PDB file of C-alpha atoms in Angstrom:
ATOM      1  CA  UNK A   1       6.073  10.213  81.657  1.00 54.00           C
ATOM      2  CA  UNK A   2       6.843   7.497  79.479  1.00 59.00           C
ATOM      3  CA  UNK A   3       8.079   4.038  80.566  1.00 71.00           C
ATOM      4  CA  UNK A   4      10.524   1.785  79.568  1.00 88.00           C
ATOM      5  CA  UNK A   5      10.498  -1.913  80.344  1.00 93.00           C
ATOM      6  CA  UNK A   6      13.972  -3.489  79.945  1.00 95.00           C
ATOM      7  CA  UNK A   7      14.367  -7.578  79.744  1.00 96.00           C
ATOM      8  CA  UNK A   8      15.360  -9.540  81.021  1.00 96.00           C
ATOM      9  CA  UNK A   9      16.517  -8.197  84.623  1.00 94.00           C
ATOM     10  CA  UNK A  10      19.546 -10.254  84.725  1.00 95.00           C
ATOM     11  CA  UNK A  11      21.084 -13.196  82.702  1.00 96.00           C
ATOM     12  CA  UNK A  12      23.839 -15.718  83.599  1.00 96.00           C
ATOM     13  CA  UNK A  13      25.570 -17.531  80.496  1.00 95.00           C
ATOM     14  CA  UNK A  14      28.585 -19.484  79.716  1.00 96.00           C
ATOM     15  CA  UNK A  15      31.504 -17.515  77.895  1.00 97.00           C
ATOM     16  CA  UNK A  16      30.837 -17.965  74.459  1.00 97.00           C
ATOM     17  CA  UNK A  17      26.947 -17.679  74.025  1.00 97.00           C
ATOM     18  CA  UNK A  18      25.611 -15.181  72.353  1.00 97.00           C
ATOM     19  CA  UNK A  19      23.177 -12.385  74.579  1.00 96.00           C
ATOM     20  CA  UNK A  20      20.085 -10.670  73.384  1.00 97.00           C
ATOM     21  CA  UNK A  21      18.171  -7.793  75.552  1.00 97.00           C
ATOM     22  CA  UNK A  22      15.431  -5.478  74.505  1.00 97.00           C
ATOM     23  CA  UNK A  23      13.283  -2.824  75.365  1.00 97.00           C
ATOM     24  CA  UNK A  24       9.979  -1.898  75.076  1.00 96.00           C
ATOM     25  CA  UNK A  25       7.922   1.814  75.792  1.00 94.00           C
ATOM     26  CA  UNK A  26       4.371   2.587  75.268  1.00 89.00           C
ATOM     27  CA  UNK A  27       5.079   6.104  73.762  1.00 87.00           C
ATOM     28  CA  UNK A  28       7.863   6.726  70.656  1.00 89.00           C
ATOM     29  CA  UNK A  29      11.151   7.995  70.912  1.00 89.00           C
ATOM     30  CA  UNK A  30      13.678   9.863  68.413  1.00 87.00           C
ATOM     31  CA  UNK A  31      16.313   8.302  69.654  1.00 88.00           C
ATOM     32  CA  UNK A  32      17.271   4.343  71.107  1.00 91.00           C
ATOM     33  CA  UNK A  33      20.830   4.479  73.129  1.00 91.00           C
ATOM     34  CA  UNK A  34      22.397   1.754  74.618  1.00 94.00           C
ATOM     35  CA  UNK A  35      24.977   1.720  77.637  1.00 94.00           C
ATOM     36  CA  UNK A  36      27.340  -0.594  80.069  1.00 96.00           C
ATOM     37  CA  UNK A  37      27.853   0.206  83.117  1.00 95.00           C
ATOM     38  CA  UNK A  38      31.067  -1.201  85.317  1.00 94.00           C
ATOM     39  CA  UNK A  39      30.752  -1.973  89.028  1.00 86.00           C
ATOM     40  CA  UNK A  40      31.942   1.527  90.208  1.00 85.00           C
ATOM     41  CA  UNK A  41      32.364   3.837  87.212  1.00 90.00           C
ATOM     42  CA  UNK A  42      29.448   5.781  85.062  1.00 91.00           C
ATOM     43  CA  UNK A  43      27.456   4.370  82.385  1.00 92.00           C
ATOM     44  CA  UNK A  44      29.510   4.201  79.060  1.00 91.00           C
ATOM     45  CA  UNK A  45      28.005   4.745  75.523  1.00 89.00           C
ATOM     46  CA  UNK A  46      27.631   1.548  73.336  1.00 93.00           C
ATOM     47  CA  UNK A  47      25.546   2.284  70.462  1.00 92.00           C
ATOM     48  CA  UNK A  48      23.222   5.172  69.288  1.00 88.00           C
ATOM     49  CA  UNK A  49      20.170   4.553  66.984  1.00 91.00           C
ATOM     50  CA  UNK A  50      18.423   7.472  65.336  1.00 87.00           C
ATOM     51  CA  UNK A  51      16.158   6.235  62.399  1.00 89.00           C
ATOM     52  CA  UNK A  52      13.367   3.677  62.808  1.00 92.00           C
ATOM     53  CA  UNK A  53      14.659   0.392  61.298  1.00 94.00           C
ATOM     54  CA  UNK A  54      18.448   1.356  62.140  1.00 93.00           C
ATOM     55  CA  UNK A  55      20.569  -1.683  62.018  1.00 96.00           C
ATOM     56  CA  UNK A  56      23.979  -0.825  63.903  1.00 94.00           C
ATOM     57  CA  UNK A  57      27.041  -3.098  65.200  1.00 95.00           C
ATOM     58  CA  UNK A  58      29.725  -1.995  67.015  1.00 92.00           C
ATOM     59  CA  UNK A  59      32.247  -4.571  67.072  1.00 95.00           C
ATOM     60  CA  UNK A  60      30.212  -7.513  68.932  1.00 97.00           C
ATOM     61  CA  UNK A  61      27.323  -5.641  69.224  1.00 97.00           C
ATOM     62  CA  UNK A  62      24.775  -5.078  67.473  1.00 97.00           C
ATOM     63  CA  UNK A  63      21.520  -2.835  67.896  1.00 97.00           C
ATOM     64  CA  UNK A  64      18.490  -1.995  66.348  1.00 97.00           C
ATOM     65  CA  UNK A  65      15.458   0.729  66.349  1.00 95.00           C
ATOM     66  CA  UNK A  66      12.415  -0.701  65.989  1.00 95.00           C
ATOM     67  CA  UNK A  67      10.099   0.029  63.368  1.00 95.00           C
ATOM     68  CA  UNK A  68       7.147   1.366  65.301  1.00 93.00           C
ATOM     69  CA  UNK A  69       9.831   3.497  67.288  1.00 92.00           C
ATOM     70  CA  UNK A  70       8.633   1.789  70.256  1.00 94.00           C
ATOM     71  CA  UNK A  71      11.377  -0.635  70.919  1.00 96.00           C
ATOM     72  CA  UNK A  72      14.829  -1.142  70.524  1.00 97.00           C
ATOM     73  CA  UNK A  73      16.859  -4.783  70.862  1.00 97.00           C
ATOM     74  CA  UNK A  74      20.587  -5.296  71.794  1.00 98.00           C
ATOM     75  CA  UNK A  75      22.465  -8.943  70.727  1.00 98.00           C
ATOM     76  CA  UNK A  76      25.959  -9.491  71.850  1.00 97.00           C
ATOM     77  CA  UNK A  77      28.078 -12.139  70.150  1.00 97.00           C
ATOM     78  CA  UNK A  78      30.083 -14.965  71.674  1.00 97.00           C
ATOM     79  CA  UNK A  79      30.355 -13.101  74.749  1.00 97.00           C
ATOM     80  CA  UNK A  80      33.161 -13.043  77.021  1.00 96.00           C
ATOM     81  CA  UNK A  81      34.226 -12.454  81.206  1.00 95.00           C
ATOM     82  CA  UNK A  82      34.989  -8.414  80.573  1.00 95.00           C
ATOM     83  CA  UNK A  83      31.021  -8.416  79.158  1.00 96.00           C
ATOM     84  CA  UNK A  84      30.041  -8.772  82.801  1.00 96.00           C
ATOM     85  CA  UNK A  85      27.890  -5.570  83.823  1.00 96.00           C
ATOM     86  CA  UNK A  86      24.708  -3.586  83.771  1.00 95.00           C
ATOM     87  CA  UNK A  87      23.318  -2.578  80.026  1.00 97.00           C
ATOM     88  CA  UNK A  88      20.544  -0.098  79.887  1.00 94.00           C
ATOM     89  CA  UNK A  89      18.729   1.261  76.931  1.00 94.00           C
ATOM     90  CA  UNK A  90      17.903   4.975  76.773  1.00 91.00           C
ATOM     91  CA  UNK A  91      15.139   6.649  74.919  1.00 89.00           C
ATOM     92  CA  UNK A  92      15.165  10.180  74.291  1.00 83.00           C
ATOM     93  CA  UNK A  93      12.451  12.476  72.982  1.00 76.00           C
ATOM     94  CA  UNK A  94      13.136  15.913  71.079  1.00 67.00           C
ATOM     95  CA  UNK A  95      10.870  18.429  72.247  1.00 61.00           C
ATOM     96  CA  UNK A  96      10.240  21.298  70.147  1.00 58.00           C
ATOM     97  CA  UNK A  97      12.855  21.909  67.889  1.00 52.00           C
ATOM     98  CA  UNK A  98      15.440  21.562  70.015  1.00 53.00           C
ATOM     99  CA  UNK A  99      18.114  18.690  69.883  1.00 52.00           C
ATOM    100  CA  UNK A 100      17.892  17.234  73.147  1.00 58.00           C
ATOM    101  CA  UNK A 101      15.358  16.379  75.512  1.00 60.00           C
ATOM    102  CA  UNK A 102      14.208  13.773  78.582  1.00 67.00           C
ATOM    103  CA  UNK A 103      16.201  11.054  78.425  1.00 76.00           C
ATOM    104  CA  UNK A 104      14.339   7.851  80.064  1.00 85.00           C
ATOM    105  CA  UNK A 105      16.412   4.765  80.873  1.00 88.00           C
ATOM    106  CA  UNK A 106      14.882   1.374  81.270  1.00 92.00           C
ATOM    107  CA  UNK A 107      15.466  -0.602  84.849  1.00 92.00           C
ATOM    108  CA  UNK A 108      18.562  -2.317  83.438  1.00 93.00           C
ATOM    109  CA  UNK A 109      19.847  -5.700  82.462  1.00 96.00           C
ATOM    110  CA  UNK A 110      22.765  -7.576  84.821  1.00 95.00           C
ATOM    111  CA  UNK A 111      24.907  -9.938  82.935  1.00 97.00           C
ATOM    112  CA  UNK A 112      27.146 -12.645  84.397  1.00 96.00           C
ATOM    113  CA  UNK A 113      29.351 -14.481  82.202  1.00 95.00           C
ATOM    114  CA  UNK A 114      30.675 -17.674  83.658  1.00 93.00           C
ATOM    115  CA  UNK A 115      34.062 -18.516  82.264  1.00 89.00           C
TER     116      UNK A 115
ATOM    117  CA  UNK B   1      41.647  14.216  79.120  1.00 81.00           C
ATOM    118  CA  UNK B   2      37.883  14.526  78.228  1.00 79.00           C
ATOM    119  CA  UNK B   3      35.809  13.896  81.349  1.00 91.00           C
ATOM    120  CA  UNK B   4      32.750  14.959  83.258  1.00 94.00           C
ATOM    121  CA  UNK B   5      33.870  15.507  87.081  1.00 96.00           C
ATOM    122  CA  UNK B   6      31.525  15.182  90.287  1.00 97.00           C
ATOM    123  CA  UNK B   7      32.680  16.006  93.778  1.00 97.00           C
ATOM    124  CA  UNK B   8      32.566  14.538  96.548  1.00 97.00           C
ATOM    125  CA  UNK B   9      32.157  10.527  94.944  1.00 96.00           C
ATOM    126  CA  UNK B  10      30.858   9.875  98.432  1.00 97.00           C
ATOM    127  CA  UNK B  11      29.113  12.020 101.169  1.00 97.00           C
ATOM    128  CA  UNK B  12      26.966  11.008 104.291  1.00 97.00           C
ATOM    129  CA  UNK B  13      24.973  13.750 105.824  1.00 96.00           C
ATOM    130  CA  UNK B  14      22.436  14.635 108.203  1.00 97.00           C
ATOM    131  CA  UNK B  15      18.315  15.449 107.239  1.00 97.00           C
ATOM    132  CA  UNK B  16      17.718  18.949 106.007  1.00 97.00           C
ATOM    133  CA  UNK B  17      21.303  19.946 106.230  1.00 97.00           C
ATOM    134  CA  UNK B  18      21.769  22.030 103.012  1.00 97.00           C
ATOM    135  CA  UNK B  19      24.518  20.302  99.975  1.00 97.00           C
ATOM    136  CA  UNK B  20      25.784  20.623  96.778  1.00 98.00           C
ATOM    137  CA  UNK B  21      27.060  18.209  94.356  1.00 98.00           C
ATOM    138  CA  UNK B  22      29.524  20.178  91.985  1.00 98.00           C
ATOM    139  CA  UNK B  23      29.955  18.369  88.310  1.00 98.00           C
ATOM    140  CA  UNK B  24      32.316  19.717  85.685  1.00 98.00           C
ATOM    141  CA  UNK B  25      33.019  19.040  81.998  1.00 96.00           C
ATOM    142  CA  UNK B  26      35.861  19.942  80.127  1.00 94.00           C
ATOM    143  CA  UNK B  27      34.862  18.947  76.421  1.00 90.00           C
ATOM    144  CA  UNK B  28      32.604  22.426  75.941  1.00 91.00           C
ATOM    145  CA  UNK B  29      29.612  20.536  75.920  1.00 89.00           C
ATOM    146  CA  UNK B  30      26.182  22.592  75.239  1.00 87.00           C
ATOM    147  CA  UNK B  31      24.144  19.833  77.337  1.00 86.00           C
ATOM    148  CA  UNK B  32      24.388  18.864  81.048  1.00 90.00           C
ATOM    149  CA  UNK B  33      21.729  16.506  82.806  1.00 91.00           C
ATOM    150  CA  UNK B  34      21.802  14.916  86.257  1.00 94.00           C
ATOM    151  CA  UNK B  35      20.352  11.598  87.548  1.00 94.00           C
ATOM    152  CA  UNK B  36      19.880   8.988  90.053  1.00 95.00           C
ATOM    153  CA  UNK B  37      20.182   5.753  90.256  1.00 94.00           C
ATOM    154  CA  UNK B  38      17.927   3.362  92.350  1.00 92.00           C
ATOM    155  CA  UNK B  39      18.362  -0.419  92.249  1.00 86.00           C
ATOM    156  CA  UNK B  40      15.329  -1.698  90.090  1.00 82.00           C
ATOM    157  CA  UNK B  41      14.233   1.512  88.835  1.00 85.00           C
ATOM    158  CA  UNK B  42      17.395   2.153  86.339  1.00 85.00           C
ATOM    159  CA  UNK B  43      18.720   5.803  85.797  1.00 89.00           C
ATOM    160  CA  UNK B  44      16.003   8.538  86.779  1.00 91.00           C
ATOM    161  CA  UNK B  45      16.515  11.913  85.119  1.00 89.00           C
ATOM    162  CA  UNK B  46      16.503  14.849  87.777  1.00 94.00           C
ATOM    163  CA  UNK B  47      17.364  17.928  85.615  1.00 93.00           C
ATOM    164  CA  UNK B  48      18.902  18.693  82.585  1.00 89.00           C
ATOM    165  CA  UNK B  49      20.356  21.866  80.820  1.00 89.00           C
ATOM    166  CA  UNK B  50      20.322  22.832  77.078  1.00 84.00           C
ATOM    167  CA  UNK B  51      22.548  25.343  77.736  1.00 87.00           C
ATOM    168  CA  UNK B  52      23.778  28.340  79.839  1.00 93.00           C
ATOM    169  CA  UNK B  53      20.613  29.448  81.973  1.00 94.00           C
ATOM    170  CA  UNK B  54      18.418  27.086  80.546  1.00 90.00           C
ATOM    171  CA  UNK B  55      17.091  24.435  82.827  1.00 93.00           C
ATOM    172  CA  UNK B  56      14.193  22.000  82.619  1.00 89.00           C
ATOM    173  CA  UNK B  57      12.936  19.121  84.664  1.00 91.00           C
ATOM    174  CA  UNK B  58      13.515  15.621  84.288  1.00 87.00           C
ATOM    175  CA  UNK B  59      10.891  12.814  85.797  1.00 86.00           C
ATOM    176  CA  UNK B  60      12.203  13.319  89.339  1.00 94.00           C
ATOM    177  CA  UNK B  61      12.947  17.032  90.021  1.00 96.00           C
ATOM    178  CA  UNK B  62      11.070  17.418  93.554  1.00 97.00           C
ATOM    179  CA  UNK B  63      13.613  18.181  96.192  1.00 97.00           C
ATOM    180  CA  UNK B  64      16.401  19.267  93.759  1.00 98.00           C
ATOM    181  CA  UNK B  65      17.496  22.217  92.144  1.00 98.00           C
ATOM    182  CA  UNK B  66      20.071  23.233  89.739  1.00 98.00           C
ATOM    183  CA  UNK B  67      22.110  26.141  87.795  1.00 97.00           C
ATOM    184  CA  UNK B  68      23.475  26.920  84.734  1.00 97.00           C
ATOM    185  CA  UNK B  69      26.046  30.045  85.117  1.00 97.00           C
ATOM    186  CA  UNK B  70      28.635  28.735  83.396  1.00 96.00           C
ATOM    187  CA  UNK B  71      29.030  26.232  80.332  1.00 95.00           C
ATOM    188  CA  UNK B  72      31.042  24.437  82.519  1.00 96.00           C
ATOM    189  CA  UNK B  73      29.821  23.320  85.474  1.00 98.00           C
ATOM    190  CA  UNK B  74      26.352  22.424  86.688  1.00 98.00           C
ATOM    191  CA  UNK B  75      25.697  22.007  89.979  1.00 98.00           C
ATOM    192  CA  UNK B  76      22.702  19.841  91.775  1.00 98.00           C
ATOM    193  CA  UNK B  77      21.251  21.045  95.210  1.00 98.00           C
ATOM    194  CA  UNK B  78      19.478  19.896  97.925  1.00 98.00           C
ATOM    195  CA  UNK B  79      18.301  22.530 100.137  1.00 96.00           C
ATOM    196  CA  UNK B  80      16.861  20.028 102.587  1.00 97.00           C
ATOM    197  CA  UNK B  81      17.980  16.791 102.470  1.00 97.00           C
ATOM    198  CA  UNK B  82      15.963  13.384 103.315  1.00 97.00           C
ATOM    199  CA  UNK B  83      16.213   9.948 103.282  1.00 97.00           C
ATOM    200  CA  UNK B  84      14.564   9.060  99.976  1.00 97.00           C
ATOM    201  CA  UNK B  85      17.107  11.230  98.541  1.00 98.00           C
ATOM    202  CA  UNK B  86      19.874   8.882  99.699  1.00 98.00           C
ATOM    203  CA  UNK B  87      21.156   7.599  96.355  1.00 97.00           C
ATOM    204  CA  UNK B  88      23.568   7.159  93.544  1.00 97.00           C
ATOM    205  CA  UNK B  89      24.124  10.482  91.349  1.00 98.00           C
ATOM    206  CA  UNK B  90      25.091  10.901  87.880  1.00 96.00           C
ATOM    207  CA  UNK B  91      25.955  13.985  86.088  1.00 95.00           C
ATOM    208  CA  UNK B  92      26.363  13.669  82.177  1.00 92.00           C
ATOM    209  CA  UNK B  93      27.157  15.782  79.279  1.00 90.00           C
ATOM    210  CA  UNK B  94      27.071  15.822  75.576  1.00 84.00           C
ATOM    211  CA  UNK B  95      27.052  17.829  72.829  1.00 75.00           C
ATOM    212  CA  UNK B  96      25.079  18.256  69.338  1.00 62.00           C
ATOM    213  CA  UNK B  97      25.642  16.006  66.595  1.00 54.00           C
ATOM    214  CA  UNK B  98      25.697  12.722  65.375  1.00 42.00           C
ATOM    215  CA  UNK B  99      26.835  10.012  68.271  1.00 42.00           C
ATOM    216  CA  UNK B 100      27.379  12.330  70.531  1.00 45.00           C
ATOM    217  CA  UNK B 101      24.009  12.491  72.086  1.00 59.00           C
ATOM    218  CA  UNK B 102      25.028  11.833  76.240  1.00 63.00           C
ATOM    219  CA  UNK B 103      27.799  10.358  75.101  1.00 67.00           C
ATOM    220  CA  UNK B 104      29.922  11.286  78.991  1.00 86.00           C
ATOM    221  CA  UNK B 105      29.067  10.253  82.467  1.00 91.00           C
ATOM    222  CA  UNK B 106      30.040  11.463  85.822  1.00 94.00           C
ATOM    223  CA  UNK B 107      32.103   8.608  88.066  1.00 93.00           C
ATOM    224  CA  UNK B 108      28.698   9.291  90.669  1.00 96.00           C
ATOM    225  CA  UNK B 109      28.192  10.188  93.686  1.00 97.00           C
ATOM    226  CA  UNK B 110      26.875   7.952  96.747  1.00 97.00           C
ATOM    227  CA  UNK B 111      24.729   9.979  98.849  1.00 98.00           C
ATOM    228  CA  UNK B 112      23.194   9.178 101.895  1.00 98.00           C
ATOM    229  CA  UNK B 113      20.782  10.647 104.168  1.00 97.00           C
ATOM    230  CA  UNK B 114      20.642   9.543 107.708  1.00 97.00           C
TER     231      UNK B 114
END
């Protein structure tokens, strides 16, 4: 199946700094997604991408499809303590002509943010 | 409230001792999908429904199974437990249409197999 390499694994920065992640797959997906995840609770939603080239922000974040539909990149903006968590991107294939399909999630990226 | 419900969020059981991990959504959703989380290996699909008695496989099916009956609720199985099934479990839903694509996650479910 296809394979997505998240990086970095983890990253510790000062509150304030500004955090970029990305992803990477050897086979194209329809669809980049990118989620949090909080110690204890399910990962949450952050941003969807569905066109190659898709620039989207979601209040400090921002998130983009790459062009080949190979990779997708995540940047968060003067971060703060409550950005502490686990982000994972998501690719998702359509098979057929259905809507959904596999969703594949890259190995995740920790964050720390020291105060 | 919308929310996607798994029961029990934490079970400890014995090799090949038959269980079920019951999820529920209450937003109508057409799409179910359950996974497991590993540390280092990220979220691993194990099934996933399109709808009402359709089921496919995800990258990690073997030693699971699951049913559609009801819109609602989509249960995972192990018929015969091990220990590389000890894990964390996620069931998710969403529904068709722009953004909405998984959009809900379970709370999860810690497993282990002793």
């Amino acid at each position: 199946g296809q394979q997505l390499n998240q990086s970095p694994q983890s990253m510790f920065i000062q509150e304030g700094e500004d955090v970029s992640m990305n992803c990477t797959s050897s086979s194209i997906f329809n669809t980049w997604l990118w989620y949090k995840q909080d110690p204890g609770e399910g990962p949450v939603l952050l941003i969807a991408l569905y066109k190659a080239g898709e620039l989207t922000s979601n209040g400090r974040l921002t998130a983009q499809f790459g062009i080949t539909r190979k990779d997708s990149f995540l940047n968060i903006s003067a971060s703060i303590p409550s950005d502490v968590g686990i982000y994972f991107c998501a690719g998702q294939l359509y098979p057929g002509g259905t809507s959904y399909g596999k969703l594949t999630f890259g190995q995740g990226t920790i964050l720390t943010v020291h105060p | 409230e919308a929310q996607v419900t798994q029961n029990p969020r934490y079970l400890i059981t014995v090799t090949g001792k038959k269980l079920t991990v019951t999820c529920s959504q209450n937003m109508n959703h057409e799409y179910m999908s359950w996974y497991r989380q590993d540390p280092g290996l990220g979220l691993r699909q194990i099934y996933y429904s399109m709808n009402v008695e359709v089921t496919d496989k995800g990258d990690v099916p073997e030693g699971y199974k699951v049913s559609r009956k009801e819109k609602r609720n989509f249960p995972l199985i192990l018929e015969s437990p091990s220990p590389n099934q000890t894990s964390l479990y996620f069931c998710a839903s969403g529904q068709e249409g722009l953004g909405d694509t998984e959009a809900f996650f379970g709370q999860g479910t810690r497993l282990t197999v002793v």
